[in-house]
Amino acid sequence: MNDSLQARPSQSTNPEATAGERYDFFRVVQGYLRDAAALVEMPEDTLTILSQPKQEIIIHFPVRLDSGEIGLFKGYRIQHNNILGPYKGGIRYHEAVTLDDCKALASMMTWKCALMNLPLGGGKGGIKFDPRKYSSGELERITRRFIHALGSNIGPSHDVPAPDVGTNAQTMAWAMDTYVNTVGYLSHTSSKGVVTGKPLASGGTHGRAKATGQGLVHCIRYWAEEKDFTLEGSTVIVQGFGNVGSYSAALLSKLGVSMIAVGDHSGYLYNPEGFNPHKLQEYVRKHGSVAGYPAGQSIPREQFFRLKCDIFVPAALENQIGVAEASVMDTKLIAEGANGPCSPEGERILIERGIDILPDVLANSGGVTVSYYEWVQNNRSESWTLEEVDARLEVAMKRAYRKTMEMARQKNTTARLGAYAVALQRLMTVYAERRIWP
Ligand code: NAD
């Protein structure tokens, strides 16, 4: 049965939200854009341009399933802005993917690339289906049909996708191979750089798998230095144990930070002695979720958000920390691995309660930064060492962290609006220089 055919209203991914209530993620991001634009006195016409994506592509494509049935899938690719360079952003496979969520995520990619000083713009895409219900062969055919349908709408110097929720290096290998064999071969040039986040042997880079977690952990370190907080012996709680959550936990454990609770789509686990993130990573790779992991006690979602810890890393989906969660959370820092995990109301409460937030646009930008390094290596037919990638990422994260916090202090605003403001300053400078054609 093809769940992409079962049309249903887009629902909030936060189970605490009122039934049927829709979380308007795009409107939330537009709100931050407006607030930050006011801080940097962005001209009204530039704001108008940035408030909508340049292109919105919606594709319905058929795929033969293992049963012999044909499933019809709905895919999106949003190209938000390319004034700084080719569109760049992940592809999400999730049952809750909507056009507006892709628009929100694509625009956040524009801010991230601008903040990180990358010559890239913002894009995002996805397919609305639950990948867990499909075999590996079906996932390969779904990916290949989607990439084929996108055709020359993507390309190494035009729009460069990457992994996001529900996709991984294997998905990118299929995507690259499909593009190379359909659109890329016409130009007789190497087009491996059409996607990033590929496996190493297929043109990926050292350090990409851990990159988002690594960037997040750098930000946590800079925060700890600023606050004179000792990470060694502290505790972390992680929501979402996929790429971002698991690498964040593993890298934090190297700094002596103990993960005392973890959760994913299957449920939540607590262990006051601390989980071994490497063993849990292996378990999740094998079993698909944290469910049934023997070293923890199963707890309800509500209790998970009440647990006392030093650092909370949301690394699942948007809108997970609303009013209910923000009012009871007992932590010093929220380091946003996920995009948009705090609702604006949730964020207000957290700030009132003195909880610091490292915002998504800064904290999870290590992923796109190392994706950029992969793209550069592909374009130049180079292969950098892990040490080289790690060193460049650290310099880039430190610069972005410093600029974000300086801006927040200077404008007397939140770190989130500080990060947006740095990004918008770069974009408005380019718009002022290039102006609008003709
Ligand atoms: P992933 O698919 O590897 O992992 C997602 C995790 O979230 C899984 O553990 C899944 O079980 C969990 N999850 C899904 N629905 C949930 C729910 N309703 N409640 C609780 N947990 C749930 O995805 P990822 O790549 O780790 O991405 C996670 C977040 O980080 C997303 O917001 C994504 O946009 C963001 N992000 C990812 C990258 C990257 O490089 N992969 C970069 C920047 C930002």
Coordinates of C-alpha atoms and ligand atoms in Angstrom, one line a residue:
M1 CA 0.0 0.0 0.0
N2 CA 1.3 3.4 -0.9
D3 CA 0.9 5.9 2.0
S4 CA 1.9 8.8 -0.3
L5 CA -1.5 8.3 -1.9
Q6 CA -3.4 8.7 1.3
A7 CA -3.9 12.4 1.3
R8 CA -4.2 13.9 4.8
P9 CA -3.9 17.3 6.2
S10 CA -0.4 18.4 7.2
Q11 CA -0.2 17.9 11.0
S12 CA 2.1 19.2 13.6
T13 CA 5.0 16.8 14.3
N14 CA 4.6 17.7 18.0
P15 CA 2.2 15.3 19.6
E16 CA 1.5 17.8 22.3
A17 CA -0.1 20.2 19.8
T18 CA -3.8 20.4 19.7
A19 CA -5.3 17.7 17.4
G20 CA -5.4 18.9 13.8
E21 CA -3.5 22.1 14.6
R22 CA -1.0 22.9 11.9
Y23 CA 2.4 24.3 12.8
D24 CA 3.2 26.9 10.2
F25 CA 7.0 26.5 10.0
F26 CA 7.4 28.8 7.0
R27 CA 5.5 31.6 8.7
V28 CA 7.7 31.2 11.7
V29 CA 10.9 31.5 9.6
Q30 CA 9.4 34.5 7.8
G31 CA 8.8 36.1 11.2
Y32 CA 12.4 35.7 12.2
L33 CA 13.4 37.1 8.8
R34 CA 11.3 40.2 9.3
D35 CA 12.6 40.8 12.8
A36 CA 16.2 40.4 11.7
A37 CA 15.7 42.5 8.6
A38 CA 14.5 45.3 10.9
L39 CA 17.6 45.0 13.0
V40 CA 20.0 45.4 10.0
E41 CA 17.7 47.9 8.3
M42 CA 17.3 45.8 5.2
P43 CA 15.7 47.6 2.3
E44 CA 12.0 46.7 1.9
D45 CA 12.5 45.3 -1.7
T46 CA 15.3 43.0 -0.6
L47 CA 13.2 41.7 2.2
T48 CA 10.3 41.1 -0.2
I49 CA 12.6 39.1 -2.5
L50 CA 14.0 37.0 0.4
S51 CA 10.6 36.3 1.9
Q52 CA 9.6 33.9 -0.9
P53 CA 11.5 31.1 -2.8
K54 CA 12.6 31.7 -6.3
Q55 CA 11.3 28.3 -7.6
E56 CA 9.0 25.7 -6.2
I57 CA 9.0 22.3 -8.0
I58 CA 6.4 19.7 -7.2
I59 CA 6.6 16.3 -8.9
H60 CA 4.3 13.3 -8.9
F61 CA 6.1 10.2 -10.0
P62 CA 5.2 6.5 -10.3
V63 CA 7.4 3.7 -8.8
R64 CA 6.9 0.0 -9.1
L65 CA 6.8 -1.5 -5.7
D66 CA 8.0 -5.0 -4.6
S67 CA 4.3 -6.2 -4.7
G68 CA 4.0 -5.3 -8.4
E69 CA 1.7 -2.4 -7.5
I70 CA 2.5 1.1 -8.8
G71 CA 2.8 3.7 -6.1
L72 CA 2.5 7.4 -6.9
F73 CA 4.8 9.6 -4.9
K74 CA 4.9 13.4 -4.3
G75 CA 8.3 15.1 -4.3
Y76 CA 9.3 18.7 -3.7
R77 CA 12.4 20.7 -4.5
I78 CA 12.4 24.3 -3.3
Q79 CA 15.0 26.7 -4.7
H80 CA 14.9 29.6 -2.3
N81 CA 17.8 31.9 -3.3
N82 CA 21.0 31.6 -5.4
I83 CA 22.5 35.1 -5.3
L84 CA 25.5 33.8 -3.4
G85 CA 25.9 30.6 -5.5
P86 CA 24.1 27.3 -6.4
Y87 CA 21.1 26.2 -4.3
K88 CA 22.2 23.9 -1.6
G89 CA 20.2 21.8 0.8
G90 CA 19.0 18.4 1.9
I91 CA 16.4 15.9 0.7
R92 CA 14.0 14.7 3.4
Y93 CA 12.0 11.4 3.3
H94 CA 9.3 11.7 5.9
E95 CA 5.5 11.2 6.0
A96 CA 5.0 14.8 7.2
V97 CA 6.9 16.6 4.4
T98 CA 4.9 19.5 3.0
L99 CA 5.5 22.3 0.5
D100 CA 5.6 24.9 3.2
D101 CA 8.0 23.0 5.4
C102 CA 10.4 22.7 2.5
K103 CA 10.0 26.4 1.9
A104 CA 11.0 27.1 5.5
L105 CA 13.9 24.7 5.4
A106 CA 15.1 26.0 2.0
S107 CA 15.1 29.6 3.3
M108 CA 17.0 28.6 6.4
M109 CA 19.7 27.1 4.0
T110 CA 20.1 30.5 2.4
W111 CA 20.7 32.1 5.9
K112 CA 23.1 29.3 6.9
C113 CA 25.2 29.5 3.8
A114 CA 25.3 33.3 4.1
L115 CA 26.3 33.1 7.8
M116 CA 29.0 30.5 7.1
N117 CA 30.4 32.7 4.3
L118 CA 29.9 29.9 1.7
P119 CA 29.4 30.7 -2.1
L120 CA 26.1 28.8 -2.0
G121 CA 22.4 29.6 -1.8
G122 CA 19.5 27.8 -0.2
G123 CA 17.4 24.9 -1.3
K124 CA 15.5 21.9 0.2
G125 CA 13.5 19.0 -1.0
G126 CA 11.7 15.9 0.1
I127 CA 9.3 13.2 -0.6
K128 CA 6.2 12.7 1.4
F129 CA 6.3 9.1 2.5
D130 CA 7.6 6.9 5.4
P131 CA 10.8 5.3 4.2
R132 CA 10.7 2.8 7.0
K133 CA 7.8 1.0 5.3
Y134 CA 9.8 0.4 2.1
S135 CA 12.5 -2.2 1.2
S136 CA 16.0 -1.1 0.1
G137 CA 15.1 -1.9 -3.5
E138 CA 12.0 0.3 -3.3
L139 CA 13.9 3.1 -1.8
E140 CA 16.5 2.9 -4.6
R141 CA 13.7 3.0 -7.2
I142 CA 11.9 5.9 -5.5
T143 CA 15.2 7.9 -5.2
R144 CA 16.2 7.2 -8.9
R145 CA 12.7 8.2 -10.2
F146 CA 12.7 11.4 -8.2
I147 CA 16.2 12.4 -9.3
H148 CA 15.3 11.5 -12.9
A149 CA 12.1 13.6 -12.6
L150 CA 14.1 16.5 -11.3
G151 CA 16.4 16.2 -14.3
S152 CA 18.4 19.3 -15.1
N153 CA 16.6 21.2 -12.3
I154 CA 19.5 20.0 -10.2
G155 CA 23.2 20.0 -11.1
P156 CA 26.7 20.7 -9.7
S157 CA 26.7 24.3 -10.6
H158 CA 22.9 24.8 -10.2
D159 CA 21.3 23.0 -7.2
V160 CA 23.2 20.5 -5.0
P161 CA 21.1 18.3 -2.7
A162 CA 22.4 16.4 0.4
P163 CA 21.0 14.1 3.0
D164 CA 18.4 15.1 5.6
V165 CA 15.9 13.3 7.7
G166 CA 15.2 9.8 6.3
T167 CA 18.1 9.9 3.7
N168 CA 21.8 9.0 4.0
A169 CA 25.0 8.4 2.1
Q170 CA 23.4 5.5 0.3
T171 CA 20.6 7.6 -0.9
M172 CA 23.1 10.2 -2.2
A173 CA 25.1 7.4 -4.1
W174 CA 21.9 6.4 -5.9
A175 CA 21.0 10.1 -6.6
M176 CA 24.5 10.9 -8.0
D177 CA 24.5 7.7 -10.1
T178 CA 21.1 8.5 -11.6
Y179 CA 22.1 12.1 -12.4
V180 CA 25.4 11.0 -13.9
N181 CA 23.7 8.5 -16.1
T182 CA 20.8 10.7 -17.2
V183 CA 21.6 14.4 -17.3
G184 CA 25.4 14.5 -16.5
Y185 CA 26.6 12.2 -19.3
L186 CA 25.4 14.7 -21.9
S187 CA 28.1 17.2 -20.9
H188 CA 31.0 14.6 -20.9
T189 CA 32.2 16.1 -17.7
S190 CA 32.4 14.6 -14.2
S191 CA 29.2 15.5 -12.3
K192 CA 29.8 13.7 -9.0
G193 CA 29.3 17.1 -7.3
V194 CA 25.6 17.1 -8.1
V195 CA 25.0 15.9 -4.5
T196 CA 27.0 15.9 -1.3
G197 CA 27.0 13.5 1.6
K198 CA 28.0 10.7 -0.7
P199 CA 29.9 7.6 0.6
L200 CA 33.7 8.2 0.6
A201 CA 34.4 5.8 -2.2
S202 CA 31.8 7.3 -4.4
G203 CA 33.2 10.9 -4.2
G204 CA 32.3 11.8 -0.6
T205 CA 34.6 13.5 1.8
H206 CA 36.2 12.5 5.1
G207 CA 34.3 14.1 8.0
R208 CA 30.9 14.6 6.3
A209 CA 29.0 11.9 8.3
K210 CA 29.9 13.5 11.6
A211 CA 30.0 17.1 10.3
T212 CA 26.7 18.4 11.7
G213 CA 27.4 16.9 15.1
Q214 CA 30.9 18.1 15.0
G215 CA 29.9 21.7 14.3
L216 CA 27.3 21.5 17.0
V217 CA 29.9 20.3 19.5
H218 CA 32.3 23.1 18.6
C219 CA 29.5 25.6 19.3
I220 CA 28.8 23.9 22.7
R221 CA 32.5 24.1 23.5
Y222 CA 32.6 27.9 22.7
W223 CA 29.5 28.4 24.8
A224 CA 31.0 26.5 27.7
E225 CA 34.2 28.6 27.4
E226 CA 32.2 31.8 27.5
K227 CA 30.1 30.7 30.4
D228 CA 33.1 29.2 32.3
F229 CA 31.1 25.9 32.3
T230 CA 33.0 22.6 32.7
L231 CA 31.8 20.1 30.1
E232 CA 33.7 17.2 31.7
G233 CA 31.3 15.4 34.0
S234 CA 28.2 17.2 32.7
T235 CA 25.1 15.6 31.2
V236 CA 23.2 15.8 27.9
I237 CA 19.8 14.6 26.7
V238 CA 19.4 14.0 23.0
Q239 CA 16.1 13.8 21.1
G240 CA 16.5 12.1 17.7
F241 CA 19.3 9.5 17.4
G242 CA 20.0 9.6 13.6
N243 CA 22.9 11.3 11.9
V244 CA 22.9 14.5 13.9
G245 CA 21.9 13.2 17.3
S246 CA 24.1 10.1 17.4
Y247 CA 27.3 11.9 16.2
S248 CA 26.6 14.8 18.6
A249 CA 26.3 12.3 21.5
A250 CA 29.4 10.4 20.5
L251 CA 31.6 13.5 20.1
L252 CA 30.3 15.0 23.4
S253 CA 31.2 11.7 25.2
K254 CA 34.8 12.3 24.1
L255 CA 34.6 15.5 26.1
G256 CA 33.3 13.7 29.2
V257 CA 29.6 14.6 28.7
S258 CA 27.3 11.8 29.6
M259 CA 24.1 11.1 27.7
I260 CA 21.5 10.3 30.3
A261 CA 18.4 10.2 28.1
V262 CA 17.7 9.6 24.4
G263 CA 14.6 9.3 22.3
D264 CA 13.5 8.9 18.7
H265 CA 10.2 8.2 16.8
S266 CA 9.9 4.9 18.6
G267 CA 10.1 6.2 22.2
Y268 CA 12.3 7.5 25.0
L269 CA 14.9 5.9 27.2
Y270 CA 16.5 7.0 30.5
N271 CA 19.8 5.8 32.1
P272 CA 21.2 8.0 34.9
E273 CA 24.5 6.2 34.6
G274 CA 24.8 7.3 31.0
F275 CA 24.5 5.5 27.6
N276 CA 27.4 4.4 25.5
P277 CA 26.6 6.4 22.3
H278 CA 28.8 4.2 20.1
K279 CA 27.0 1.0 21.2
L280 CA 23.6 2.7 20.8
Q281 CA 24.6 3.9 17.3
E282 CA 25.4 0.3 16.4
Y283 CA 22.1 -0.9 17.8
V284 CA 20.1 1.7 15.9
R285 CA 21.9 0.9 12.7
K286 CA 20.9 -2.8 13.2
H287 CA 17.3 -2.3 14.5
G288 CA 16.3 1.0 13.0
S289 CA 15.4 2.8 16.3
V290 CA 16.3 2.9 20.1
A291 CA 13.3 0.7 20.9
G292 CA 14.3 -2.3 22.9
Y293 CA 17.8 -1.2 23.7
P294 CA 18.5 -3.1 26.9
A295 CA 20.7 -0.4 28.8
G296 CA 17.9 2.1 29.4
Q297 CA 14.5 2.4 31.2
S298 CA 11.6 3.3 28.9
I299 CA 9.9 6.6 29.9
P300 CA 7.1 8.7 28.4
R301 CA 7.8 11.7 26.2
E302 CA 6.5 14.1 28.9
Q303 CA 9.0 12.8 31.5
F304 CA 11.8 13.0 29.0
F305 CA 11.4 16.7 28.7
R306 CA 11.3 17.2 32.5
L307 CA 14.6 15.4 33.2
K308 CA 17.3 17.5 34.7
C309 CA 20.4 17.9 32.5
D310 CA 23.1 20.5 31.5
I311 CA 22.6 20.4 27.8
F312 CA 19.6 19.4 25.7
V313 CA 20.2 18.5 22.0
P314 CA 17.0 18.4 19.9
A315 CA 18.1 16.5 16.8
A316 CA 14.8 15.2 15.3
L317 CA 12.2 17.5 13.8
E318 CA 10.8 21.0 14.0
N319 CA 8.4 22.2 16.6
Q320 CA 9.3 19.7 19.4
I321 CA 9.8 22.3 22.1
G322 CA 6.6 24.3 22.5
V323 CA 5.0 26.0 25.5
A324 CA 4.4 22.7 27.4
E325 CA 8.0 21.5 27.0
A326 CA 9.7 24.9 27.5
S327 CA 7.9 25.5 30.7
V328 CA 9.2 22.3 32.4
M329 CA 12.6 21.7 30.8
D330 CA 15.5 21.7 33.4
T331 CA 18.6 22.4 31.4
K332 CA 21.2 25.2 31.0
L333 CA 21.5 25.0 27.2
I334 CA 19.5 24.0 24.2
A335 CA 21.8 23.3 21.2
E336 CA 19.6 23.0 18.1
G337 CA 20.9 20.1 16.0
A338 CA 17.5 19.9 14.3
N339 CA 16.1 22.8 12.2
G340 CA 13.4 24.7 14.0
P341 CA 13.0 22.5 17.1
C342 CA 11.8 25.4 19.3
S343 CA 8.5 27.1 18.5
P344 CA 8.7 31.0 18.9
E345 CA 6.5 30.7 22.0
G346 CA 8.7 27.9 23.4
E347 CA 11.8 30.0 22.7
R348 CA 10.3 33.0 24.6
I349 CA 9.7 30.9 27.7
L350 CA 13.1 29.3 27.6
I351 CA 14.7 32.8 27.4
E352 CA 12.6 34.1 30.2
R353 CA 13.6 31.0 32.3
G354 CA 17.3 31.8 31.6
I355 CA 18.0 28.9 29.3
D356 CA 20.5 29.6 26.6
I357 CA 19.8 28.6 23.0
L358 CA 22.4 27.9 20.3
P359 CA 20.2 28.4 17.2
D360 CA 19.9 26.0 14.3
V361 CA 21.2 28.4 11.6
L362 CA 24.5 28.5 13.5
A363 CA 24.6 25.3 15.5
N364 CA 23.8 22.8 12.7
S365 CA 25.6 24.6 9.9
G366 CA 28.7 22.2 10.2
G367 CA 26.8 19.9 7.8
V368 CA 26.5 22.3 4.9
T369 CA 30.0 23.6 5.5
V370 CA 31.5 20.2 5.1
S371 CA 29.1 19.5 2.2
Y372 CA 30.7 22.6 0.6
Y373 CA 34.2 21.1 1.2
E374 CA 33.0 17.9 -0.6
W375 CA 31.7 19.9 -3.5
V376 CA 35.0 21.8 -3.8
Q377 CA 36.9 18.5 -3.8
N378 CA 34.6 17.1 -6.5
N379 CA 35.0 20.2 -8.6
R380 CA 38.8 20.1 -8.3
S381 CA 39.2 16.3 -8.3
E382 CA 40.9 16.5 -5.0
S383 CA 40.8 14.4 -1.8
W384 CA 41.4 16.2 1.5
T385 CA 42.5 14.4 4.7
L386 CA 40.2 14.2 7.7
E387 CA 42.6 16.5 9.6
E388 CA 42.3 19.1 6.8
V389 CA 38.5 19.0 6.8
D390 CA 38.3 19.1 10.6
A391 CA 40.7 22.0 10.8
R392 CA 38.8 24.1 8.2
L393 CA 35.4 23.3 9.9
E394 CA 36.7 24.4 13.3
V395 CA 37.9 27.7 11.9
A396 CA 34.6 28.3 10.1
M397 CA 32.5 27.4 13.2
K398 CA 34.5 29.6 15.5
R399 CA 34.1 32.6 13.1
A400 CA 30.4 32.1 12.7
Y401 CA 29.9 31.6 16.5
R402 CA 31.8 34.8 17.2
K403 CA 30.0 36.9 14.6
T404 CA 26.6 35.6 15.8
M405 CA 27.2 36.4 19.4
E406 CA 28.8 39.8 18.6
M407 CA 25.8 40.7 16.6
A408 CA 23.4 39.5 19.3
R409 CA 25.2 41.6 21.9
Q410 CA 25.4 44.7 19.6
K411 CA 21.7 44.6 18.7
N412 CA 20.7 43.4 22.2
T413 CA 18.8 40.5 20.7
T414 CA 18.7 36.7 20.8
A415 CA 21.4 34.5 19.3
R416 CA 18.9 33.3 16.7
L417 CA 18.2 36.8 15.4
G418 CA 22.0 37.5 15.7
A419 CA 22.7 34.6 13.3
Y420 CA 20.0 35.8 11.0
A421 CA 21.2 39.4 11.1
V422 CA 24.8 38.4 10.1
A423 CA 23.4 36.3 7.2
L424 CA 21.1 39.1 6.1
Q425 CA 23.9 41.7 6.1
R426 CA 25.9 39.6 3.7
L427 CA 22.9 39.1 1.4
M428 CA 21.8 42.7 1.4
T429 CA 25.4 43.8 0.6
V430 CA 25.3 41.6 -2.5
Y431 CA 21.8 42.8 -3.5
A432 CA 23.0 46.4 -3.1
E433 CA 26.0 45.8 -5.3
R434 CA 24.3 43.8 -8.0
R435 CA 20.9 45.4 -7.9
I436 CA 18.0 43.9 -9.7
W437 CA 18.3 43.0 -13.4
P438 CA 17.4 44.6 -15.8
Ligands
NAD1 P1 17.9 11.2 10.6 O1 16.9 10.7 9.7 O2 19.3 10.6 10.5 O3 17.5 11.1 12.1 C1 16.2 11.7 12.5 C2 16.0 11.2 13.9 O4 14.8 11.8 14.4 C3 15.7 9.7 14.0 O5 16.4 9.2 15.2 C4 14.2 9.6 14.1 O6 13.8 8.4 14.8 C5 13.9 10.8 14.9 N1 12.5 11.2 14.8 C6 11.7 11.3 13.7 N2 10.5 11.7 14.0 C7 10.5 11.8 15.4 C8 9.5 12.2 16.3 N3 8.2 12.5 15.9 N4 9.8 12.3 17.6 C9 11.0 12.0 18.0 N5 12.0 11.6 17.2 C10 11.8 11.5 15.9 O7 18.0 12.8 10.3 P2 19.2 13.8 10.6 O8 19.9 14.0 9.3 O9 19.9 13.4 11.9 O10 18.3 15.2 10.8 C11 17.8 15.5 12.1 C12 17.5 17.0 12.1 O11 18.8 17.7 11.9 C13 16.6 17.6 11.1 O12 15.9 18.7 11.6 C14 17.5 18.0 10.0 O13 16.9 19.0 9.1 C15 18.6 18.6 10.8 N6 19.9 18.7 10.1 C16 20.5 17.7 9.5 C17 21.7 17.8 8.9 C18 22.5 16.6 8.3 O14 23.6 16.8 7.9 N7 22.0 15.5 8.3 C19 22.3 19.1 8.8 C20 21.6 20.2 9.4 C21 20.4 20.0 10.0

